[in-house]
Coordinates of C-alpha atoms and ligand atoms in Angstrom, one line a residue:
E1 CA -17.7 -19.1 -23.1
Y2 CA -17.7 -20.4 -19.5
V3 CA -17.4 -18.3 -16.4
I4 CA -17.1 -19.2 -12.7
L5 CA -20.0 -18.3 -10.4
N6 CA -19.6 -19.5 -6.8
G7 CA -17.3 -22.3 -7.6
G8 CA -19.1 -23.8 -10.6
L9 CA -18.5 -23.3 -14.3
I10 CA -21.5 -22.0 -16.2
E11 CA -22.3 -20.3 -19.5
R12 CA -21.6 -16.6 -19.3
S13 CA -25.2 -15.7 -20.2
E14 CA -26.4 -17.8 -17.3
A15 CA -24.3 -15.9 -14.7
K16 CA -26.3 -13.5 -12.7
V17 CA -25.6 -11.6 -9.5
D18 CA -28.0 -9.9 -7.2
I19 CA -28.6 -6.1 -7.3
E20 CA -27.7 -6.1 -3.6
D21 CA -24.4 -7.8 -4.1
R22 CA -22.0 -5.8 -1.9
G23 CA -19.4 -5.7 -4.6
Y24 CA -22.0 -3.9 -6.8
Q25 CA -23.3 -1.6 -4.1
F26 CA -20.2 -0.7 -2.1
G27 CA -17.2 -2.0 -4.1
D28 CA -16.9 -4.3 -1.1
G29 CA -14.6 -7.0 -2.2
V30 CA -11.2 -8.0 -3.6
Y31 CA -9.9 -9.2 -7.0
E32 CA -7.0 -10.4 -9.0
V33 CA -5.9 -10.5 -12.7
I34 CA -3.6 -13.3 -13.8
R35 CA -1.8 -13.5 -17.2
V36 CA -2.2 -16.7 -19.2
Y37 CA 0.6 -17.6 -21.7
N38 CA 0.4 -20.8 -23.8
G39 CA -2.7 -21.8 -21.8
K40 CA -0.8 -21.6 -18.5
M41 CA -1.1 -19.1 -15.7
F42 CA 2.0 -17.0 -14.9
T43 CA 2.8 -16.5 -11.2
A44 CA -0.6 -17.9 -10.2
D45 CA 0.5 -18.7 -6.6
E46 CA 1.7 -15.2 -5.9
H47 CA -1.5 -13.7 -7.3
L48 CA -3.8 -16.1 -5.3
E49 CA -1.7 -15.6 -2.1
R50 CA -2.2 -11.8 -2.5
L51 CA -6.0 -12.4 -3.1
L52 CA -6.2 -14.3 0.2
E53 CA -4.2 -11.6 2.0
S54 CA -6.4 -8.8 0.5
G55 CA -9.4 -10.7 1.8
K56 CA -7.9 -11.0 5.3
K57 CA -7.1 -7.3 5.4
I58 CA -10.8 -6.5 5.0
E59 CA -12.1 -9.5 7.1
L60 CA -13.5 -11.2 4.0
N61 CA -13.0 -14.9 4.5
I62 CA -12.3 -16.6 1.2
P63 CA -13.4 -20.2 1.7
Y64 CA -11.0 -21.8 -0.7
S65 CA -7.3 -22.8 -0.7
I66 CA -4.8 -21.6 -3.2
G67 CA -4.8 -25.1 -4.7
Q68 CA -8.6 -25.1 -5.1
L69 CA -8.7 -21.7 -6.7
K70 CA -5.9 -22.6 -9.1
Q71 CA -7.7 -25.8 -10.1
M72 CA -11.0 -23.9 -10.8
L73 CA -9.2 -21.3 -12.9
A74 CA -7.2 -23.9 -14.8
E75 CA -10.5 -25.8 -15.6
M76 CA -12.0 -22.6 -16.9
I77 CA -9.0 -21.8 -19.0
E78 CA -9.1 -25.2 -20.5
R79 CA -12.9 -25.1 -21.2
N80 CA -12.5 -21.8 -22.9
N81 CA -9.5 -22.9 -24.9
L82 CA -7.6 -19.7 -23.7
E83 CA -4.1 -19.7 -25.0
L84 CA -3.1 -16.0 -24.5
G85 CA -5.0 -13.6 -22.3
I86 CA -6.0 -13.0 -18.7
V87 CA -8.3 -14.4 -16.0
Y88 CA -10.1 -12.0 -13.8
M89 CA -11.4 -13.3 -10.4
Q90 CA -13.2 -11.4 -7.7
F91 CA -14.8 -12.1 -4.3
S92 CA -17.5 -9.7 -3.1
R93 CA -18.6 -9.9 0.6
G94 CA -21.9 -11.4 -0.6
T95 CA -25.5 -10.5 -1.0
S96 CA -27.6 -9.0 1.9
P97 CA -30.0 -6.1 2.5
R98 CA -28.0 -2.9 2.1
N99 CA -26.3 -1.9 5.3
H100 CA -22.7 -0.5 5.6
A101 CA -21.7 -2.8 8.5
Y102 CA -20.7 -6.3 7.4
P103 CA -23.4 -9.0 7.2
G104 CA -23.2 -12.0 9.5
A105 CA -21.1 -15.1 9.0
D106 CA -24.0 -16.8 7.4
V107 CA -23.7 -14.6 4.3
A108 CA -21.2 -16.3 1.9
P109 CA -18.9 -14.3 -0.4
V110 CA -19.8 -14.2 -4.1
L111 CA -17.1 -15.5 -6.4
T112 CA -17.1 -14.6 -10.1
A113 CA -14.3 -15.2 -12.6
Y114 CA -14.0 -15.1 -16.4
T115 CA -11.3 -15.3 -19.1
R116 CA -10.4 -12.8 -21.8
E117 CA -8.3 -13.2 -24.8
T118 CA -5.7 -10.4 -25.0
S119 CA -2.4 -10.2 -26.9
R120 CA 0.8 -8.9 -25.3
P121 CA 1.2 -5.1 -25.7
V122 CA 4.2 -5.6 -28.0
E123 CA 4.1 -2.2 -29.7
S124 CA 4.1 -0.2 -26.4
M125 CA 6.7 -2.5 -24.8
R126 CA 9.0 -1.8 -27.7
N127 CA 8.4 1.9 -28.3
G128 CA 7.3 3.2 -24.9
V129 CA 4.3 5.2 -23.9
K130 CA 3.4 8.7 -22.6
A131 CA 2.2 9.5 -19.1
I132 CA 0.8 12.3 -17.1
L133 CA 1.5 13.3 -13.5
I134 CA -1.5 13.5 -11.2
E135 CA -2.0 14.0 -7.4
D136 CA -2.8 10.7 -5.7
I137 CA -6.2 11.2 -4.1
R138 CA -6.8 7.6 -3.1
W139 CA -7.3 6.2 0.4
L140 CA -4.4 5.1 2.6
R141 CA -4.8 1.3 2.1
C142 CA -3.6 1.0 -1.5
D143 CA -1.9 -2.3 -0.5
I144 CA -5.4 -3.9 -0.7
K145 CA -6.5 -5.0 -4.1
S146 CA -10.0 -3.6 -3.6
L147 CA -12.9 -3.5 -6.0
N148 CA -13.1 0.2 -5.1
L149 CA -11.1 1.8 -8.0
L150 CA -12.7 5.3 -8.3
G151 CA -9.4 7.1 -7.6
N152 CA -7.6 4.9 -10.1
I153 CA -10.1 5.1 -12.9
M154 CA -10.4 8.9 -12.5
A155 CA -6.6 9.2 -12.8
K156 CA -6.6 6.8 -15.9
Q157 CA -9.4 8.8 -17.5
K158 CA -7.4 12.0 -17.2
A159 CA -4.5 10.3 -18.9
A160 CA -6.7 8.9 -21.7
Q161 CA -8.3 12.3 -22.3
T162 CA -4.8 13.7 -23.0
G163 CA -3.7 10.9 -25.3
C164 CA -1.5 9.3 -22.6
F165 CA -1.3 5.6 -21.6
E166 CA -0.8 6.0 -17.8
A167 CA -1.2 8.5 -15.0
I168 CA 1.7 8.5 -12.5
Q169 CA 0.4 9.4 -9.1
H170 CA 2.2 11.4 -6.4
R171 CA 1.4 12.4 -2.8
G172 CA 2.9 15.8 -2.6
N173 CA 6.3 15.4 -4.0
T174 CA 6.6 11.7 -3.6
V175 CA 5.7 9.4 -6.5
T176 CA 3.6 6.5 -5.5
E177 CA 2.5 4.4 -8.5
G178 CA 0.5 4.4 -11.7
S179 CA -3.3 4.2 -11.9
S180 CA -3.0 0.5 -12.7
S181 CA 0.7 -0.2 -12.5
N182 CA 3.8 0.2 -10.4
V183 CA 6.5 2.7 -11.5
A184 CA 10.3 2.4 -11.4
I185 CA 13.0 4.8 -12.4
V186 CA 16.7 4.2 -13.4
K187 CA 19.3 6.7 -12.4
N188 CA 23.0 6.2 -12.9
G189 CA 22.5 2.4 -13.4
K190 CA 20.4 1.9 -10.3
L191 CA 16.7 1.0 -10.1
Y192 CA 14.5 2.8 -7.6
T193 CA 10.9 1.8 -6.8
H194 CA 8.5 2.8 -4.0
P195 CA 8.7 0.4 -1.0
A196 CA 5.8 -1.9 -0.5
T197 CA 3.9 0.2 2.0
N198 CA 0.2 1.0 2.4
L199 CA 0.6 3.6 -0.3
I200 CA 1.0 1.2 -3.2
L201 CA -0.2 -2.2 -4.4
N202 CA 2.8 -4.5 -4.1
G203 CA 2.6 -5.7 -7.7
I204 CA 3.4 -9.3 -8.6
T205 CA 5.3 -7.9 -11.7
R206 CA 7.1 -5.5 -9.5
R207 CA 8.2 -8.3 -7.2
K208 CA 9.4 -10.4 -10.1
I209 CA 11.4 -7.5 -11.5
N210 CA 13.0 -6.9 -8.1
E211 CA 13.9 -10.6 -7.9
I212 CA 15.4 -10.5 -11.4
C213 CA 17.5 -7.4 -10.4
T214 CA 18.8 -9.2 -7.4
E215 CA 19.7 -12.3 -9.3
N216 CA 21.3 -10.5 -12.2
G217 CA 23.3 -7.8 -10.4
V218 CA 21.1 -4.9 -11.3
A219 CA 21.4 -2.4 -8.4
L220 CA 18.0 -1.9 -6.7
E221 CA 16.8 0.4 -4.0
E222 CA 13.2 0.2 -2.7
S223 CA 12.9 3.8 -1.7
A224 CA 10.5 6.5 -2.6
F225 CA 11.5 9.1 -5.2
T226 CA 10.2 12.5 -6.0
K227 CA 8.5 14.1 -9.0
D228 CA 11.8 15.8 -9.9
D229 CA 13.7 12.5 -9.6
L230 CA 11.1 11.0 -12.0
L231 CA 11.4 13.8 -14.6
D232 CA 15.3 13.7 -14.3
A233 CA 15.5 9.9 -14.5
D234 CA 17.6 8.2 -17.2
E235 CA 14.8 5.6 -17.7
V236 CA 11.3 5.2 -16.4
F237 CA 9.0 2.2 -16.8
M238 CA 5.7 0.9 -15.5
S239 CA 4.9 -2.7 -14.6
S240 CA 1.7 -4.7 -14.3
T241 CA 0.3 -8.0 -15.2
S242 CA -1.2 -6.8 -18.4
A243 CA 1.5 -4.2 -19.4
E244 CA 4.4 -6.4 -18.2
I245 CA 7.4 -4.0 -18.4
T246 CA 6.4 -0.9 -20.5
P247 CA 8.9 1.9 -20.9
I248 CA 7.6 5.4 -20.2
T249 CA 9.4 7.7 -22.6
E250 CA 7.5 11.0 -22.1
I251 CA 5.9 12.5 -19.0
E252 CA 3.9 15.7 -19.1
G253 CA 5.2 16.3 -22.6
K254 CA 8.9 16.1 -21.5
P255 CA 11.1 13.3 -22.9
I256 CA 12.7 10.9 -20.4
G257 CA 16.4 10.5 -21.1
N258 CA 16.8 10.6 -24.9
G259 CA 13.1 9.9 -25.4
S260 CA 13.4 6.2 -26.2
P261 CA 13.4 3.0 -24.0
G262 CA 16.7 2.6 -22.1
P263 CA 19.2 -0.3 -21.8
I264 CA 18.3 -1.4 -18.3
T265 CA 14.6 -1.4 -19.1
N266 CA 15.4 -3.5 -22.2
K267 CA 17.5 -5.9 -20.2
L268 CA 14.8 -6.4 -17.6
Q269 CA 12.2 -6.9 -20.4
N270 CA 14.4 -9.7 -21.8
L271 CA 14.9 -11.4 -18.4
F272 CA 11.2 -11.1 -17.7
E273 CA 10.5 -12.8 -21.0
E274 CA 12.8 -15.6 -20.0
A275 CA 10.9 -16.0 -16.7
I276 CA 7.6 -16.3 -18.6
E277 CA 9.1 -18.9 -20.9
K278 CA 10.5 -20.8 -18.0
Q279 CA 7.1 -21.0 -16.3
C280 CA 4.7 -21.2 -19.3
G281 CA 6.9 -22.4 -22.2
S282 CA 7.5 -20.4 -25.4
Ligands
PMP1 N1 -0.7 -0.8 -8.8 C1 -2.0 -0.8 -9.1 C2 -2.8 0.4 -8.5 C3 -2.6 -1.7 -10.0 O1 -3.9 -1.7 -10.3 C4 -1.8 -2.7 -10.5 C5 -2.4 -3.7 -11.5 N2 -3.2 -4.6 -10.9 C6 -0.5 -2.8 -10.1 C7 0.0 -1.8 -9.3 C8 0.5 -3.9 -10.7 O2 0.2 -5.1 -10.0 P1 0.5 -6.5 -10.8 O3 1.9 -6.4 -11.2 O4 0.3 -7.5 -9.7 O5 -0.5 -6.6 -11.9

């Protein structure tokens, strides 16, 4: 099993980071997760562009081009014979004596990346999952894919403790996003999803779904919706790199629609599948 440490492929057991790595101490860094189907990365350019953007937003300079990053990841995927799974990649701001202010330009970011075999969540994509509602206590730069995930993991843990798959967060009455996913609702044939502001991560899956809607005549509105809209929706689904399009069929113990995945969700799942096949083969 090979991993990437600072641009080179090495055995996982050889990969060591310093205890004063700023990612470890402060969560000072950014990351991405990219799906691999048939040994090929899906929407790699979009993910790597977002990684560079996240870096820019925190003044962390990532010294690689998208092409270079893609090539490194492809090499790792090949060396590890990964057919179906994910690659995880992160840049921390580097290693230097602990101090909140950023270190000087002589300190290079630390890159780590690895692969993991994972199947597609076929069962939950078919049958749907349960979710809870929870106040969104995160900071106001949720558009940055930051290593700091305390708000997200605390929300997810609450869901897990109650036997639910996801925690849908809201700021007051406004629904923002899941703990590790975007959330969309369908009402009277129209899809609603929170606009790509500072309050959500603009998911690559979310963007692909929006593109699919536009290309296939599914009405789409990128506008915020309330907790009541969510609970009264005909259909609800979450989207992410790992969960793809997963129907949410029960929230806070109440069924959504008739309690099973709806027709528009199913249609989008089929079109998303086609997009995967087009890029990665079947
Ligand atoms: N929002 C949050 C908070 C997330 O952690 C994720 C998953 N990375 C998403 C949305 C979905 O993003 P993507 O579709 O790019 O995986």
